[in-house]
Coordinates of N, CA and C in Angstrom, one line a residue:
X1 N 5.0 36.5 37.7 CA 4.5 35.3 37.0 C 4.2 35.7 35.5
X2 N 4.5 35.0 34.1 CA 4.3 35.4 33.1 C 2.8 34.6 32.7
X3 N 2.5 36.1 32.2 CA 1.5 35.4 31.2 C 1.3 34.5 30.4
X4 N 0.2 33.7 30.2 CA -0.2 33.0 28.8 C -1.5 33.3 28.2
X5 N -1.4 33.3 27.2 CA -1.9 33.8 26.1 C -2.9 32.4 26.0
X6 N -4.4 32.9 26.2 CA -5.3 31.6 26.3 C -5.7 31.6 24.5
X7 N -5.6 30.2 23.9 CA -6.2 30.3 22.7 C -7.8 30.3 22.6
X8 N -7.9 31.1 22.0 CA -9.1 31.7 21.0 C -9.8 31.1 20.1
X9 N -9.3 29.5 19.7 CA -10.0 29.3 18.5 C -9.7 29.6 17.7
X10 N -10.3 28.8 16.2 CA -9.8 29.4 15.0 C -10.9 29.9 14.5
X11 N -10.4 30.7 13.7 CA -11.9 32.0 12.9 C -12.1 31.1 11.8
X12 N -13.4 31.2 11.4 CA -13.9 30.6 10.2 C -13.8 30.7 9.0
X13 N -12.4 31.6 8.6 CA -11.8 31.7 7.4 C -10.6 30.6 7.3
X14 N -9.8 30.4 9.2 CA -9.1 29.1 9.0 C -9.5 27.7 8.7
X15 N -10.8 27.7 9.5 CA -11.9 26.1 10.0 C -11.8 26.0 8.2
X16 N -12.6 27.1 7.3 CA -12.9 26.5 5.9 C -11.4 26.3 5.0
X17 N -10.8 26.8 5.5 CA -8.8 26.5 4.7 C -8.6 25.0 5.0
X18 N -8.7 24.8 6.4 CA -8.7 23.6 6.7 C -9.1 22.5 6.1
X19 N -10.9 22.6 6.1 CA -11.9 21.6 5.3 C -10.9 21.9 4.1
X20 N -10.8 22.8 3.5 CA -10.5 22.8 1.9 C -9.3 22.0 1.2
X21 N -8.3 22.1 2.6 CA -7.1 21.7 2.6 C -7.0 19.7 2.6
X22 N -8.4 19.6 3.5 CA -8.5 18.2 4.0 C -8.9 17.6 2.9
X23 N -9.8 18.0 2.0 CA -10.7 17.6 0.6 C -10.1 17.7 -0.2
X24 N -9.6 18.6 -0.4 CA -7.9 18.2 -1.9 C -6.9 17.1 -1.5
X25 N -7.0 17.0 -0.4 CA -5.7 15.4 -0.1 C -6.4 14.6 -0.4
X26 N -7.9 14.3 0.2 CA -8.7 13.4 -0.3 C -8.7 13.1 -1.3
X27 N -9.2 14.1 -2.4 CA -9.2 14.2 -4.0 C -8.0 13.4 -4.5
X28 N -6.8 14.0 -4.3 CA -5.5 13.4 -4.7 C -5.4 12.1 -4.6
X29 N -5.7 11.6 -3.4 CA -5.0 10.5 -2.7 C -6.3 9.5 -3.7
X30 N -7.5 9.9 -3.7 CA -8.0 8.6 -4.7 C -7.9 8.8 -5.8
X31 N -7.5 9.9 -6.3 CA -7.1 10.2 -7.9 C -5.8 9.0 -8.3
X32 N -5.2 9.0 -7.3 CA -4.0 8.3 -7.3 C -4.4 6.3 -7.4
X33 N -4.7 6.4 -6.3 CA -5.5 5.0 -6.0 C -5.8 4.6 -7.4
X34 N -7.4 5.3 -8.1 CA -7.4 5.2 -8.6 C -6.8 4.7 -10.1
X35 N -6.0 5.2 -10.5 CA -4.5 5.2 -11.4 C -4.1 4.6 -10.9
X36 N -3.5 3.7 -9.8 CA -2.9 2.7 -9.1 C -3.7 1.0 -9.9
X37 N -5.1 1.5 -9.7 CA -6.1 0.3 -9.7 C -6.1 0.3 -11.4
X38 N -6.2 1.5 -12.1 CA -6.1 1.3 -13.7 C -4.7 0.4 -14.1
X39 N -3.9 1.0 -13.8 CA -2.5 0.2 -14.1 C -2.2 -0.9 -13.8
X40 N -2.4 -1.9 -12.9 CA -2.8 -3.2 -12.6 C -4.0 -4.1 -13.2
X41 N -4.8 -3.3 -13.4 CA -6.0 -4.0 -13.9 C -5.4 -4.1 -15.3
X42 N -5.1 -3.1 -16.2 CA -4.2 -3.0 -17.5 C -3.3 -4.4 -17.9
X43 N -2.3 -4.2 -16.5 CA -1.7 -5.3 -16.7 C -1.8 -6.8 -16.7
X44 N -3.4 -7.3 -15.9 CA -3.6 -8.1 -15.7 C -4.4 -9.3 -16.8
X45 N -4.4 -7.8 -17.5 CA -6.0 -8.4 -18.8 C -5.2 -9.5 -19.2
X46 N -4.2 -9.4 -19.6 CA -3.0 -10.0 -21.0 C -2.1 -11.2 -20.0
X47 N -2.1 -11.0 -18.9 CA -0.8 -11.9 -18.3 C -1.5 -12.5 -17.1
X48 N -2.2 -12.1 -16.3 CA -2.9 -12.5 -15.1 C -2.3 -11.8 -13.9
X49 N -2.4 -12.2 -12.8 CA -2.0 -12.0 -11.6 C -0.3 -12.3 -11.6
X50 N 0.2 -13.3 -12.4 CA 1.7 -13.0 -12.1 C 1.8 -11.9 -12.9
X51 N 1.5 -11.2 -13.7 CA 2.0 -9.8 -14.1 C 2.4 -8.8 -13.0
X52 N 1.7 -8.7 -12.1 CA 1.8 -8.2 -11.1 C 3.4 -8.3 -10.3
X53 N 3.2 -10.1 -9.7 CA 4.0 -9.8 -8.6 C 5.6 -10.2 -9.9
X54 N 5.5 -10.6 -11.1 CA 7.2 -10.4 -11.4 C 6.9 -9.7 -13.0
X55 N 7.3 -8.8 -12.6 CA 7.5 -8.0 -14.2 C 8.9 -8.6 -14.8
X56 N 8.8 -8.6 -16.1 CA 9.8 -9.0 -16.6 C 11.2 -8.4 -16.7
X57 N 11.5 -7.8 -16.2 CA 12.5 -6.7 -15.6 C 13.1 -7.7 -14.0
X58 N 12.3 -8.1 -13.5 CA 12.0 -8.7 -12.6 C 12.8 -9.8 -12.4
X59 N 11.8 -10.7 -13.4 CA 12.0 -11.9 -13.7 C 13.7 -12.3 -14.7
X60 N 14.0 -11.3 -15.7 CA 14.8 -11.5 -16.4 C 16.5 -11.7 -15.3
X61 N 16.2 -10.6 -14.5 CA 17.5 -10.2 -13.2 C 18.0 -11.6 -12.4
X62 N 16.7 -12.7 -11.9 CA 16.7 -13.6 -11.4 C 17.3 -14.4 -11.8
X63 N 18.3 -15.2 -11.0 CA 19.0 -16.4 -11.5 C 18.9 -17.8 -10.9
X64 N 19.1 -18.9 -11.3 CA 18.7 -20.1 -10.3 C 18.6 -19.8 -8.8
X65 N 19.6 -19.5 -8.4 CA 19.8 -19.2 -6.8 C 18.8 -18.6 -6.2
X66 N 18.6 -17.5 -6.8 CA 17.4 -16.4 -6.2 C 16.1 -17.4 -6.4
X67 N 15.6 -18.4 -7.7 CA 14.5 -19.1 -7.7 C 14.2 -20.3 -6.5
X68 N 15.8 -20.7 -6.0 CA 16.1 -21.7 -5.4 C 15.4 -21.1 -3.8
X69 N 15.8 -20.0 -3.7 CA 16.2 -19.4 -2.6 C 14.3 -18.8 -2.0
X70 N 13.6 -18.4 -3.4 CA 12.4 -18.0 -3.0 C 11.2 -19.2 -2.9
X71 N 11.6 -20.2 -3.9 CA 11.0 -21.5 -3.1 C 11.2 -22.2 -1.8
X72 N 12.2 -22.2 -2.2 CA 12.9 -22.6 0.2 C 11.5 -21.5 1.2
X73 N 11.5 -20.5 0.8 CA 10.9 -19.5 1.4 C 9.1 -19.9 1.1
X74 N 8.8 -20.0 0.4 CA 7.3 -20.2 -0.2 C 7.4 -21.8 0.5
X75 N 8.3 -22.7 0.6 CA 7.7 -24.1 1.3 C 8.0 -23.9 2.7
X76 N 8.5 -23.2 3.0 CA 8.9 -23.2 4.6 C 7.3 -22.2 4.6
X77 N 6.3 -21.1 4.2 CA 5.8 -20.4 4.9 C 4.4 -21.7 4.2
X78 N 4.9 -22.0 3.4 CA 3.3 -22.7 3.3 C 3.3 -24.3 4.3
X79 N 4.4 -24.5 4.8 CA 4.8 -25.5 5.9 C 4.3 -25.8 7.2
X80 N 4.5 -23.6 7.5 CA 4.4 -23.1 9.0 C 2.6 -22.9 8.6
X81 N 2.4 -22.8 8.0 CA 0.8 -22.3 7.2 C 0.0 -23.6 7.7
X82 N 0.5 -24.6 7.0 CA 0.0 -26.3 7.0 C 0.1 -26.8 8.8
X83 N 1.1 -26.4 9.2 CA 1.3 -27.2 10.6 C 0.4 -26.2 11.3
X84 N -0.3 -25.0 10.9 CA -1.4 -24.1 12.0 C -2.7 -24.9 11.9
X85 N -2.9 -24.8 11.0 CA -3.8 -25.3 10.2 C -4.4 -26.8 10.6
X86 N -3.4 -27.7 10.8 CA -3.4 -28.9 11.7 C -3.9 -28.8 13.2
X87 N -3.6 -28.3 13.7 CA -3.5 -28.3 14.8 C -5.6 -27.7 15.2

């Protein structure tokens, strides 16, 4: 019958690598956020909330069809939205 090798645990030079390891993602990840929330707020001072969802890059690419095509979409979900709502 072979052996296995029972784990031991980790020594408390791993446990603190770990913590250390877990608290720098932390760090990053709302460093990030952070700078996420700056650059939105940035954009919003000057243009509002549609700054957001069409940048002009955005907007300029669009052509009737696509405007046609994403109102169809915006009255059919504010439709399905209205007929819950009813009930």
């Amino acid at each position: 019958m072979a052996t296995t090798q029972e784990w031991k645990g980790m020594t408390m030079e791993e446990l603190q690598m770990k913590r250390a390891k877990a608290l720098i993602l932390s760090e990053v990840s709302k460093a990030q956020l952070v700078a996420s929330y700056q650059i939105a707020k940035s954009k919003t001072q000057g243009q509002g909330v549609r700054a957001l969802l069409f940048s002009n890059s955005i907007v300029k690419g669009l052509k009737t069809t696509d405007y046609l095509m994403l109102g169809a979409k915006a009255a059919m979900w504010g439709f399905k939205l209205w007929k819950k709502h009813k009930k």
